[in-house]
Amino acid sequence: MSKLRAAAAGGLRRGSRRAASPAGQRRKGVSPRGGTPASAPAPPPAQHLFSDPAEIQALRGNLLAWYDKCKRDLPWRTLAATEPDADRRAYAVWVSEIMLQQTQVATVVDYYNRWMQKWPTLQALAQASLEEVNELWAGLGYYSRGKRLQEAAKKVVSELASRMPRTAEDLQKLLPGVGRYTAGAIASISYGQATGVVDGNVVRVLCRLRCIGADSSSPAVTDWLWDMANAVVDRKRPGDFNQAMMELGATVCVPKAPLCGECPVKKQCRARQRAKKELALASEKLLGKPTPVPDVEDCGVGDCPLCPPAAEPWDSSLGVTNFPRKAAKKQPRAARTATCVLERRGCHGAPEYLIVQRPSSGLLAGLWEFPSLPMAQGLQEEKQREALADYLQAWMGHPVAAAGLQFVGEVVHIFSHIHQTYVVYSLPLDGDVTWDSASSPSRWVTEEEFQTSAVSTAMKKVL
Ligand code: SF4
């Protein structure tokens, strides 16, 4: 039992085992033979724990009552609540969880409905082609998600006799692309397993509830948050509790201007208490009153691994949004790609465009795009145009003069880790050309066909 679970169950026990937890790091001095500790271990900082069972009960009750009243009506919630078959229910939750990774709820709803209509069961998805999956996924981003979902569905059908694993542990172990969060979400929502989940919204809510200001993406804090989520999850309604935590983070405890006045768990929120206290201290200081001695439960004075770093003390302009803190985001890498829209007149006079398929692995795997060539940064425009003309000529079996490429403009698209600039050219063609199929599959499409093909949002911007 971890310290946090022990705390949830009614107080901390000395010697509970958890070497990797932040508090565990403080436990130096345990005798090598595993006997009596050389000195009493430091208890975990009280303000970062849920150690009072009554408080945990209140948190669960308040949150679930609010969720029952205020939750958004979402198609996957309806399916999870009404589908009697456990495999179909788990599949429905799984699809929603994968789509919701990195994508807003409002965008996902329409994709989800179309997906479930087309592939209502695991078996139906297992029979789909990757091309169909990519077509439906087009525009949702992070395309490997759809591909992995389908691969996993095939595995469940062929290796597990179409039966979804029934616990979070097995889901994570047996399904490719299913990590700890997704496994916990499926198991708690579909099967009622009392297991917590930690996603971006839950990180924010928990860090505020317990004043955790150390880098929330660090392994030690992540570990701590998972323990806390498992400790507080409601035993009778784990799926609803987990969804309520995420809903709270998405609609009330939002990143920049949380609606603390409307928050159902404001009484349990230590960030709110801290913000009030700091405000009161600031007023007293203004009035010239002496600064009070810090409370013994206050952290941040010493080396608490869960408090904000000493170099980044409390910022009064941020209030509760002092929590959580994140490490500086890595800047996306800049990349340039020359891309050419080859256009011809189709049989009815409408324009048609040549698209080619990307390789089956890597960024935008298997999607279709206008013929494109990555360019070195800082390459002169003339050289860029020449390189693109050579590239087109090599695959078209058709002479292409660099001067014939018309510069159209630049399109910027931000992938999660790449700041991509497409330098767009167009090349109107009189006759037909063929693309060497040895390089990659290609086809001519009308604008309408282009829009329904498995093309990325970036390519839609290019067109
Ligand atoms: Fe978030 Fe404010 Fe609620 Fe605390 S009181 S959990 S900061 S919305």
Tab-separated table of C-alpha atoms and ligand atoms in Angstrom:
chain	number	residue	atom	x	y	z
A	1	MET	CA	0.000	0.000	0.000
A	2	SER	CA	1.535	3.357	-0.936
A	3	LYS	CA	1.788	6.157	1.580
A	4	LEU	CA	-0.988	8.040	-0.074
A	5	ARG	CA	-3.309	5.076	-0.045
A	6	ALA	CA	-2.393	4.531	3.555
A	7	ALA	CA	-3.120	8.171	4.208
A	8	ALA	CA	-6.448	7.863	2.445
A	9	ALA	CA	-7.264	4.837	4.516
A	10	GLY	CA	-6.834	6.762	7.700
A	11	GLY	CA	-3.437	8.214	8.315
A	12	LEU	CA	0.180	7.730	7.519
A	13	ARG	CA	1.996	4.680	8.676
A	14	ARG	CA	5.610	4.688	9.384
A	15	GLY	CA	7.665	2.451	7.203
A	16	SER	CA	5.110	2.170	4.381
A	17	ARG	CA	7.191	1.269	1.363
A	18	ARG	CA	7.521	3.662	-1.544
A	19	ALA	CA	11.084	4.345	-2.497
A	20	ALA	CA	10.301	6.328	-5.645
A	21	SER	CA	7.852	8.806	-4.142
A	22	PRO	CA	8.933	12.348	-3.412
A	23	ALA	CA	8.691	11.743	0.285
A	24	GLY	CA	10.478	8.430	-0.208
A	25	GLN	CA	13.466	10.338	-1.479
A	26	ARG	CA	13.777	11.901	1.926
A	27	ARG	CA	14.009	8.530	3.596
A	28	LYS	CA	17.686	8.131	3.785
A	29	GLY	CA	19.197	6.273	6.675
A	30	VAL	CA	17.183	3.025	6.451
A	31	SER	CA	19.400	0.254	7.747
A	32	PRO	CA	20.885	-1.965	4.966
A	33	ARG	CA	19.455	-5.049	6.629
A	34	GLY	CA	15.990	-3.646	6.386
A	35	GLY	CA	15.661	-3.365	10.130
A	36	THR	CA	14.824	-0.321	12.189
A	37	PRO	CA	15.468	2.976	10.419
A	38	ALA	CA	18.518	4.772	11.724
A	39	SER	CA	16.321	7.811	12.276
A	40	ALA	CA	12.580	8.342	12.062
A	41	PRO	CA	11.579	9.043	8.433
A	42	ALA	CA	10.295	12.510	7.726
A	43	PRO	CA	6.546	12.416	7.184
A	44	PRO	CA	5.348	13.638	3.815
A	45	PRO	CA	4.460	17.332	3.896
A	46	ALA	CA	0.890	17.405	5.176
A	47	GLN	CA	-0.292	20.108	2.841
A	48	HIS	CA	0.440	17.905	-0.192
A	49	LEU	CA	-1.604	14.956	1.085
A	50	PHE	CA	-5.176	13.859	1.431
A	51	SER	CA	-4.722	12.378	4.882
A	52	ASP	CA	-8.142	12.972	6.401
A	53	PRO	CA	-10.756	10.335	5.429
A	54	ALA	CA	-13.569	12.798	6.104
A	55	GLU	CA	-12.019	15.275	3.696
A	56	ILE	CA	-11.704	12.600	1.020
A	57	GLN	CA	-15.350	11.695	1.501
A	58	ALA	CA	-16.332	15.346	1.164
A	59	LEU	CA	-14.244	15.716	-1.991
A	60	ARG	CA	-15.878	12.670	-3.574
A	61	GLY	CA	-19.393	13.690	-2.580
A	62	ASN	CA	-19.068	17.307	-3.714
A	63	LEU	CA	-17.449	16.407	-6.984
A	64	LEU	CA	-19.920	13.673	-7.910
A	65	ALA	CA	-22.952	15.797	-6.986
A	66	TRP	CA	-21.629	18.584	-9.204
A	67	TYR	CA	-20.880	16.155	-12.033
A	68	ASP	CA	-24.370	14.656	-11.911
A	69	LYS	CA	-25.813	18.127	-12.276
A	70	CYS	CA	-23.400	19.873	-14.627
A	71	LYS	CA	-21.715	17.254	-16.842
A	72	ARG	CA	-21.720	17.829	-20.566
A	73	ASP	CA	-23.801	15.521	-22.684
A	74	LEU	CA	-21.261	13.627	-24.780
A	75	PRO	CA	-21.852	10.653	-27.072
A	76	TRP	CA	-19.238	8.407	-25.445
A	77	ARG	CA	-20.762	9.062	-22.033
A	78	THR	CA	-24.164	8.008	-23.316
A	79	LEU	CA	-22.693	4.821	-24.797
A	80	ALA	CA	-20.749	4.025	-21.621
A	81	ALA	CA	-23.908	4.416	-19.571
A	82	THR	CA	-26.298	2.528	-21.841
A	83	GLU	CA	-24.322	-0.195	-23.651
A	84	PRO	CA	-24.932	-3.508	-21.830
A	85	ASP	CA	-22.140	-5.449	-23.558
A	86	ALA	CA	-18.830	-4.954	-21.692
A	87	ASP	CA	-16.653	-5.377	-24.805
A	88	ARG	CA	-18.662	-2.890	-26.849
A	89	ARG	CA	-18.705	-0.487	-23.912
A	90	ALA	CA	-14.940	-0.707	-23.437
A	91	TYR	CA	-14.401	-0.249	-27.169
A	92	ALA	CA	-16.620	2.860	-27.194
A	93	VAL	CA	-14.683	4.384	-24.284
A	94	TRP	CA	-11.350	3.420	-25.805
A	95	VAL	CA	-12.102	5.164	-29.102
A	96	SER	CA	-13.154	8.338	-27.287
A	97	GLU	CA	-10.066	8.334	-25.071
A	98	ILE	CA	-7.709	7.935	-28.014
A	99	MET	CA	-9.452	10.697	-29.974
A	100	LEU	CA	-9.449	13.018	-26.965
A	101	GLN	CA	-5.689	12.760	-26.505
A	102	GLN	CA	-4.360	16.143	-27.682
A	103	THR	CA	-7.713	17.127	-29.222
A	104	GLN	CA	-10.534	19.320	-27.919
A	105	VAL	CA	-13.887	17.763	-27.028
A	106	ALA	CA	-15.757	20.045	-29.464
A	107	THR	CA	-13.647	18.770	-32.378
A	108	VAL	CA	-13.842	15.139	-31.349
A	109	VAL	CA	-17.649	14.795	-31.116
A	110	ASP	CA	-18.274	14.784	-34.858
A	111	TYR	CA	-15.341	12.442	-35.598
A	112	TYR	CA	-16.451	10.115	-32.831
A	113	ASN	CA	-20.017	9.889	-34.105
A	114	ARG	CA	-18.856	9.138	-37.645
A	115	TRP	CA	-16.347	6.562	-36.405
A	116	MET	CA	-18.863	4.709	-34.246
A	117	GLN	CA	-21.404	4.734	-37.030
A	118	LYS	CA	-18.913	3.253	-39.458
A	119	TRP	CA	-17.226	0.846	-37.021
A	120	PRO	CA	-19.571	0.215	-34.086
A	121	THR	CA	-17.591	-2.808	-32.866
A	122	LEU	CA	-14.015	-3.980	-32.545
A	123	GLN	CA	-14.685	-6.594	-35.193
A	124	ALA	CA	-15.849	-3.970	-37.688
A	125	LEU	CA	-12.773	-1.834	-37.052
A	126	ALA	CA	-10.465	-4.830	-37.387
A	127	GLN	CA	-11.803	-5.374	-40.908
A	128	ALA	CA	-11.292	-1.763	-42.058
A	129	SER	CA	-8.352	-0.771	-44.235
A	130	LEU	CA	-5.750	1.687	-43.014
A	131	GLU	CA	-6.742	3.956	-45.888
A	132	GLU	CA	-10.312	4.119	-44.577
A	133	VAL	CA	-9.060	4.813	-41.058
A	134	ASN	CA	-6.804	7.617	-42.294
A	135	GLU	CA	-9.632	9.116	-44.348
A	136	LEU	CA	-11.917	9.294	-41.353
A	137	TRP	CA	-9.130	10.552	-39.120
A	138	ALA	CA	-8.051	13.280	-41.585
A	139	GLY	CA	-8.035	16.645	-39.822
A	140	LEU	CA	-7.929	15.218	-36.291
A	141	GLY	CA	-4.118	15.331	-36.129
A	142	TYR	CA	-1.614	12.926	-34.578
A	143	TYR	CA	-2.472	10.385	-37.234
A	144	SER	CA	-0.603	7.472	-35.708
A	145	ARG	CA	-3.386	7.302	-33.096
A	146	GLY	CA	-5.926	5.996	-35.612
A	147	LYS	CA	-3.462	3.520	-37.034
A	148	ARG	CA	-2.532	2.147	-33.617
A	149	LEU	CA	-6.145	1.917	-32.575
A	150	GLN	CA	-6.891	-0.215	-35.582
A	151	GLU	CA	-3.821	-2.408	-35.054
A	152	ALA	CA	-4.879	-2.991	-31.458
A	153	ALA	CA	-8.443	-3.840	-32.532
A	154	LYS	CA	-7.025	-6.439	-34.925
A	155	LYS	CA	-5.009	-7.892	-32.070
A	156	VAL	CA	-8.035	-8.157	-29.765
A	157	VAL	CA	-10.000	-9.920	-32.497
A	158	SER	CA	-7.272	-12.299	-33.630
A	159	GLU	CA	-5.421	-13.024	-30.379
A	160	LEU	CA	-7.935	-12.389	-27.602
A	161	ALA	CA	-11.032	-13.851	-29.221
A	162	SER	CA	-12.595	-10.355	-29.466
A	163	ARG	CA	-12.647	-10.027	-25.695
A	164	MET	CA	-11.266	-6.787	-24.289
A	165	PRO	CA	-8.887	-7.214	-21.309
A	166	ARG	CA	-10.836	-6.609	-18.108
A	167	THR	CA	-8.405	-4.706	-15.869
A	168	ALA	CA	-6.291	-1.577	-16.250
A	169	GLU	CA	-3.144	-3.676	-15.803
A	170	ASP	CA	-4.085	-6.098	-18.591
A	171	LEU	CA	-5.300	-3.358	-20.920
A	172	GLN	CA	-1.944	-1.635	-20.617
A	173	LYS	CA	-0.008	-4.866	-20.934
A	174	LEU	CA	-1.886	-6.386	-23.843
A	175	LEU	CA	-3.001	-3.512	-26.074
A	176	PRO	CA	-0.466	-1.624	-28.196
A	177	GLY	CA	-0.839	2.144	-27.846
A	178	VAL	CA	-2.748	1.890	-24.547
A	179	GLY	CA	-0.801	3.617	-21.783
A	180	ARG	CA	-1.469	3.987	-18.091
A	181	TYR	CA	-3.988	6.800	-18.481
A	182	THR	CA	-6.068	5.172	-21.232
A	183	ALA	CA	-6.042	1.828	-19.450
A	184	GLY	CA	-7.259	3.463	-16.222
A	185	ALA	CA	-9.966	5.391	-18.044
A	186	ILE	CA	-11.295	2.315	-19.872
A	187	ALA	CA	-11.201	0.119	-16.768
A	188	SER	CA	-12.846	2.629	-14.439
A	189	ILE	CA	-15.493	3.883	-16.876
A	190	SER	CA	-16.351	0.575	-18.575
A	191	TYR	CA	-15.833	-1.967	-15.807
A	192	GLY	CA	-16.030	0.097	-12.609
A	193	GLN	CA	-12.498	-0.763	-11.515
A	194	ALA	CA	-11.497	1.552	-8.651
A	195	THR	CA	-8.411	2.985	-10.280
A	196	GLY	CA	-7.475	6.639	-10.694
A	197	VAL	CA	-6.428	8.474	-13.826
A	198	VAL	CA	-4.047	11.364	-14.384
A	199	ASP	CA	-4.302	13.452	-17.518
A	200	GLY	CA	-3.466	17.128	-18.052
A	201	ASN	CA	-6.705	18.310	-16.453
A	202	VAL	CA	-6.303	16.060	-13.431
A	203	VAL	CA	-2.695	17.195	-12.981
A	204	ARG	CA	-3.892	20.782	-12.763
A	205	VAL	CA	-6.744	20.037	-10.349
A	206	LEU	CA	-4.649	17.867	-8.015
A	207	CYS	CA	-1.717	20.285	-8.015
A	208	ARG	CA	-4.075	23.070	-6.987
A	209	LEU	CA	-5.977	21.036	-4.439
A	210	ARG	CA	-2.715	20.123	-2.712
A	211	CYS	CA	-0.436	23.092	-3.557
A	212	ILE	CA	2.011	21.067	-5.627
A	213	GLY	CA	4.290	23.534	-7.355
A	214	ALA	CA	7.302	21.449	-8.332
A	215	ASP	CA	7.636	20.670	-12.059
A	216	SER	CA	4.466	18.656	-12.688
A	217	SER	CA	6.010	16.739	-15.563
A	218	SER	CA	8.897	15.411	-13.463
A	219	PRO	CA	8.798	11.663	-12.732
A	220	ALA	CA	8.693	12.214	-8.957
A	221	VAL	CA	5.665	14.534	-9.113
A	222	THR	CA	3.943	12.357	-11.720
A	223	ASP	CA	4.367	9.381	-9.451
A	224	TRP	CA	2.981	11.327	-6.524
A	225	LEU	CA	-0.060	12.462	-8.528
A	226	TRP	CA	-0.879	8.902	-9.626
A	227	ASP	CA	-0.783	7.749	-6.030
A	228	MET	CA	-3.022	10.602	-5.042
A	229	ALA	CA	-5.490	9.883	-7.860
A	230	ASN	CA	-5.672	6.245	-6.781
A	231	ALA	CA	-6.186	7.281	-3.166
A	232	VAL	CA	-9.041	9.694	-3.760
A	233	VAL	CA	-10.967	7.891	-6.525
A	234	ASP	CA	-14.495	7.020	-5.395
A	235	ARG	CA	-14.764	3.279	-4.728
A	236	LYS	CA	-18.387	2.998	-5.804
A	237	ARG	CA	-18.371	5.256	-8.862
A	238	PRO	CA	-14.740	5.332	-10.069
A	239	GLY	CA	-15.609	6.019	-13.709
A	240	ASP	CA	-17.830	8.963	-12.867
A	241	PHE	CA	-15.329	10.277	-10.343
A	242	ASN	CA	-12.501	10.201	-12.890
A	243	GLN	CA	-14.642	11.873	-15.509
A	244	ALA	CA	-15.718	14.469	-12.954
A	245	MET	CA	-12.100	15.334	-12.154
A	246	MET	CA	-11.371	15.769	-15.851
A	247	GLU	CA	-14.577	17.720	-16.396
A	248	LEU	CA	-13.700	20.025	-13.514
A	249	GLY	CA	-10.295	20.696	-15.055
A	250	ALA	CA	-11.814	21.308	-18.470
A	251	THR	CA	-14.647	23.606	-17.433
A	252	VAL	CA	-13.995	25.140	-13.974
A	253	CYS	CA	-10.406	24.664	-12.848
A	254	VAL	CA	-9.122	25.869	-16.207
A	255	PRO	CA	-5.495	26.891	-16.759
A	256	LYS	CA	-5.679	30.680	-16.812
A	257	ALA	CA	-8.794	31.994	-15.063
A	258	PRO	CA	-10.293	29.236	-12.900
A	259	LEU	CA	-13.828	29.826	-11.666
A	260	CYS	CA	-13.037	29.218	-7.997
A	261	GLY	CA	-16.259	30.820	-6.804
A	262	GLU	CA	-18.282	28.148	-8.628
A	263	CYS	CA	-15.997	25.254	-7.797
A	264	PRO	CA	-17.620	22.308	-6.016
A	265	VAL	CA	-14.378	21.424	-4.198
A	266	LYS	CA	-13.252	24.878	-3.201
A	267	LYS	CA	-13.420	23.920	0.484
A	268	GLN	CA	-10.871	21.183	-0.129
A	269	CYS	CA	-8.601	23.415	-2.211
A	270	ARG	CA	-5.332	24.373	-0.599
A	271	ALA	CA	-4.279	26.654	-3.459
A	272	ARG	CA	-7.361	28.756	-2.760
A	273	GLN	CA	-6.556	28.804	0.960
A	274	ARG	CA	-3.004	29.795	0.180
A	275	ALA	CA	-4.092	32.582	-2.187
A	276	LYS	CA	-6.383	34.011	0.501
A	277	LYS	CA	-3.672	33.792	3.113
A	278	GLU	CA	-1.105	35.510	0.877
A	279	LEU	CA	-3.607	38.275	0.180
A	280	ALA	CA	-4.242	38.785	3.882
A	281	LEU	CA	-0.497	38.857	4.575
A	282	ALA	CA	0.043	41.425	1.860
A	283	SER	CA	-2.659	43.672	3.361
A	284	GLU	CA	-1.158	43.366	6.806
A	285	LYS	CA	2.226	44.238	5.450
A	286	LEU	CA	0.764	47.307	3.804
A	287	LEU	CA	-0.621	48.328	7.174
A	288	GLY	CA	2.836	47.946	8.699
A	289	LYS	CA	1.996	44.914	10.838
A	290	PRO	CA	4.843	42.465	11.674
A	291	THR	CA	5.233	39.398	9.427
A	292	PRO	CA	3.898	36.306	11.249
A	293	VAL	CA	6.046	33.250	11.838
A	294	PRO	CA	5.330	30.565	9.165
A	295	ASP	CA	2.950	27.784	10.165
A	296	VAL	CA	4.655	24.450	10.872
A	297	GLU	CA	2.593	22.919	8.075
A	298	ASP	CA	3.826	25.479	5.554
A	299	CYS	CA	6.246	24.116	3.034
A	300	GLY	CA	8.546	25.915	0.715
A	301	VAL	CA	10.829	27.081	3.474
A	302	GLY	CA	13.111	24.086	3.275
A	303	ASP	CA	13.707	21.637	0.477
A	304	CYS	CA	10.222	20.235	-0.044
A	305	PRO	CA	10.290	18.310	-3.351
A	306	LEU	CA	6.643	19.162	-4.055
A	307	CYS	CA	6.761	22.920	-3.501
A	308	PRO	CA	7.715	25.459	-6.164
A	309	PRO	CA	11.480	25.862	-6.498
A	310	ALA	CA	12.992	28.462	-4.180
A	311	ALA	CA	13.971	30.497	-7.235
A	312	GLU	CA	10.302	30.840	-8.204
A	313	PRO	CA	8.476	31.878	-5.042
A	314	TRP	CA	4.792	32.741	-4.753
A	315	ASP	CA	3.707	35.273	-7.382
A	316	SER	CA	0.836	37.293	-5.964
A	317	SER	CA	-0.402	38.269	-9.430
A	318	LEU	CA	-1.076	34.602	-10.242
A	319	GLY	CA	-3.178	33.553	-7.243
A	320	VAL	CA	-4.194	29.881	-7.487
A	321	THR	CA	-2.585	29.633	-10.913
A	322	ASN	CA	0.774	29.555	-9.131
A	323	PHE	CA	-0.030	25.835	-9.318
A	324	PRO	CA	0.939	23.808	-11.226
A	325	ARG	CA	4.351	24.786	-12.547
A	326	LYS	CA	5.811	23.320	-15.649
A	327	ALA	CA	9.301	23.056	-16.954
A	328	ALA	CA	9.969	25.450	-19.842
A	329	LYS	CA	8.512	23.988	-23.007
A	330	LYS	CA	10.965	22.824	-25.605
A	331	GLN	CA	10.751	25.034	-28.652
A	332	PRO	CA	9.531	23.217	-31.771
A	333	ARG	CA	12.161	22.571	-34.386
A	334	ALA	CA	11.863	24.771	-37.508
A	335	ALA	CA	11.567	22.959	-40.848
A	336	ARG	CA	10.971	24.056	-44.445
A	337	THR	CA	9.443	22.010	-47.222
A	338	ALA	CA	8.896	22.987	-50.840
A	339	THR	CA	5.622	21.651	-52.125
A	340	CYS	CA	4.131	21.744	-55.598
A	341	VAL	CA	0.473	21.779	-56.540
A	342	LEU	CA	0.388	20.094	-59.962
A	343	GLU	CA	-2.839	20.972	-61.694
A	344	ARG	CA	-4.487	19.721	-64.865
A	345	ARG	CA	-7.933	20.018	-66.429
A	346	GLY	CA	-10.044	16.935	-65.817
A	347	CYS	CA	-12.420	15.427	-68.366
A	348	HIS	CA	-15.226	17.851	-67.441
A	349	GLY	CA	-12.920	20.842	-67.395
A	350	ALA	CA	-12.711	20.986	-63.599
A	351	PRO	CA	-9.204	21.219	-62.133
A	352	GLU	CA	-7.557	18.081	-60.799
A	353	TYR	CA	-4.525	17.825	-58.531
A	354	LEU	CA	-1.806	15.228	-58.208
A	355	ILE	CA	-1.371	13.796	-54.722
A	356	VAL	CA	1.172	11.227	-53.612
A	357	GLN	CA	1.243	8.958	-50.599
A	358	ARG	CA	3.716	9.430	-47.764
A	359	PRO	CA	5.745	6.481	-46.416
A	360	SER	CA	3.957	4.092	-44.053
A	361	SER	CA	5.988	5.177	-41.017
A	362	GLY	CA	7.107	8.469	-39.526
A	363	LEU	CA	5.312	11.810	-39.483
A	364	LEU	CA	1.878	11.741	-41.196
A	365	ALA	CA	2.450	8.093	-42.110
A	366	GLY	CA	0.388	6.868	-45.059
A	367	LEU	CA	-1.343	10.196	-45.645
A	368	TRP	CA	-1.553	11.871	-49.039
A	369	GLU	CA	0.072	15.166	-49.971
A	370	PHE	CA	1.166	17.323	-52.874
A	371	PRO	CA	4.642	16.296	-54.046
A	372	SER	CA	6.924	17.786	-51.428
A	373	LEU	CA	10.623	18.055	-50.787
A	374	PRO	CA	12.226	18.981	-47.439
A	375	MET	CA	14.647	21.894	-47.794
A	376	ALA	CA	17.657	22.984	-45.787
A	377	GLN	CA	17.045	26.104	-43.713
A	378	GLY	CA	18.310	29.291	-45.373
A	379	LEU	CA	18.443	27.839	-48.886
A	380	GLN	CA	18.062	30.627	-51.453
A	381	GLU	CA	14.756	30.846	-53.278
A	382	GLU	CA	16.375	30.120	-56.650
A	383	LYS	CA	18.133	27.014	-55.382
A	384	GLN	CA	14.970	25.874	-53.719
A	385	ARG	CA	13.020	26.167	-56.943
A	386	GLU	CA	15.733	24.291	-58.884
A	387	ALA	CA	15.811	21.467	-56.342
A	388	LEU	CA	12.037	21.124	-56.506
A	389	ALA	CA	12.080	21.112	-60.337
A	390	ASP	CA	14.743	18.373	-60.342
A	391	TYR	CA	12.748	16.348	-57.872
A	392	LEU	CA	9.543	16.601	-59.913
A	393	GLN	CA	11.346	15.797	-63.143
A	394	ALA	CA	12.940	12.690	-61.674
A	395	TRP	CA	9.551	11.206	-60.795
A	396	MET	CA	7.385	12.518	-63.599
A	397	GLY	CA	9.417	11.494	-66.633
A	398	HIS	CA	8.550	14.942	-67.913
A	399	PRO	CA	10.936	17.898	-68.228
A	400	VAL	CA	10.228	20.539	-65.613
A	401	ALA	CA	11.784	23.976	-65.959
A	402	ALA	CA	12.442	25.699	-62.647
A	403	ALA	CA	11.144	28.933	-64.162
A	404	GLY	CA	7.787	27.254	-64.820
A	405	LEU	CA	7.142	26.784	-61.103
A	406	GLN	CA	4.957	29.614	-59.894
A	407	PHE	CA	5.598	30.721	-56.347
A	408	VAL	CA	2.249	31.001	-54.566
A	409	GLY	CA	3.150	31.753	-50.962
A	410	GLU	CA	4.084	30.167	-47.663
A	411	VAL	CA	1.917	28.143	-45.328
A	412	VAL	CA	2.916	27.645	-41.718
A	413	HIS	CA	1.642	24.659	-39.790
A	414	ILE	CA	2.616	23.803	-36.228
A	415	PHE	CA	2.939	20.144	-35.434
A	416	SER	CA	3.547	19.334	-31.757
A	417	HIS	CA	7.306	19.385	-32.169
A	418	ILE	CA	7.858	20.972	-35.584
A	419	HIS	CA	7.288	24.515	-36.796
A	420	GLN	CA	6.776	23.605	-40.432
A	421	THR	CA	6.807	26.121	-43.279
A	422	TYR	CA	5.540	24.895	-46.643
A	423	VAL	CA	6.852	26.969	-49.546
A	424	VAL	CA	4.094	26.507	-52.075
A	425	TYR	CA	4.520	26.443	-55.844
A	426	SER	CA	2.009	25.628	-58.513
A	427	LEU	CA	2.552	24.032	-61.880
A	428	PRO	CA	-0.351	24.037	-64.350
A	429	LEU	CA	-0.017	21.215	-66.896
A	430	ASP	CA	-1.403	21.001	-70.402
A	431	GLY	CA	-1.216	17.261	-70.854
A	432	ASP	CA	-1.192	14.250	-68.615
A	433	VAL	CA	1.807	13.220	-66.553
A	434	THR	CA	2.418	10.084	-64.594
A	435	TRP	CA	4.221	9.801	-61.314
A	436	ASP	CA	6.681	6.954	-61.070
A	437	SER	CA	4.900	4.444	-58.879
A	438	ALA	CA	8.271	3.141	-57.682
A	439	SER	CA	8.571	6.307	-55.585
A	440	SER	CA	5.124	6.267	-54.020
A	441	PRO	CA	1.508	5.680	-55.022
A	442	SER	CA	-0.122	8.710	-56.633
A	443	ARG	CA	-3.492	9.784	-58.016
A	444	TRP	CA	-5.297	12.724	-59.548
A	445	VAL	CA	-8.174	14.098	-57.536
A	446	THR	CA	-10.788	16.805	-57.913
A	447	GLU	CA	-11.042	19.370	-55.156
A	448	GLU	CA	-13.999	17.515	-53.672
A	449	GLU	CA	-12.105	14.207	-53.708
A	450	PHE	CA	-9.099	15.946	-52.194
A	451	GLN	CA	-11.172	17.162	-49.258
A	452	THR	CA	-12.414	13.659	-48.438
A	453	SER	CA	-9.051	11.942	-48.967
A	454	ALA	CA	-6.659	11.036	-46.172
A	455	VAL	CA	-4.806	14.352	-46.348
A	456	SER	CA	-3.482	16.368	-43.426
A	457	THR	CA	-4.845	19.725	-42.304
A	458	ALA	CA	-1.566	21.263	-43.438
A	459	MET	CA	-2.176	20.105	-47.028
A	460	LYS	CA	-5.710	21.479	-46.915
A	461	LYS	CA	-4.197	24.828	-45.959
A	462	VAL	CA	-1.783	24.525	-48.892
A	463	LEU	CA	-4.634	23.987	-51.343
B	1	SF4	FE1	-9.353	24.879	-9.034
B	1	SF4	FE2	-10.201	27.105	-7.822
B	1	SF4	FE3	-11.513	24.795	-7.536
B	1	SF4	FE4	-9.160	25.152	-6.406
B	1	SF4	S1	-11.025	26.288	-5.948
B	1	SF4	S2	-9.831	23.325	-7.500
B	1	SF4	S3	-8.104	26.376	-7.929
B	1	SF4	S4	-11.261	25.980	-9.435
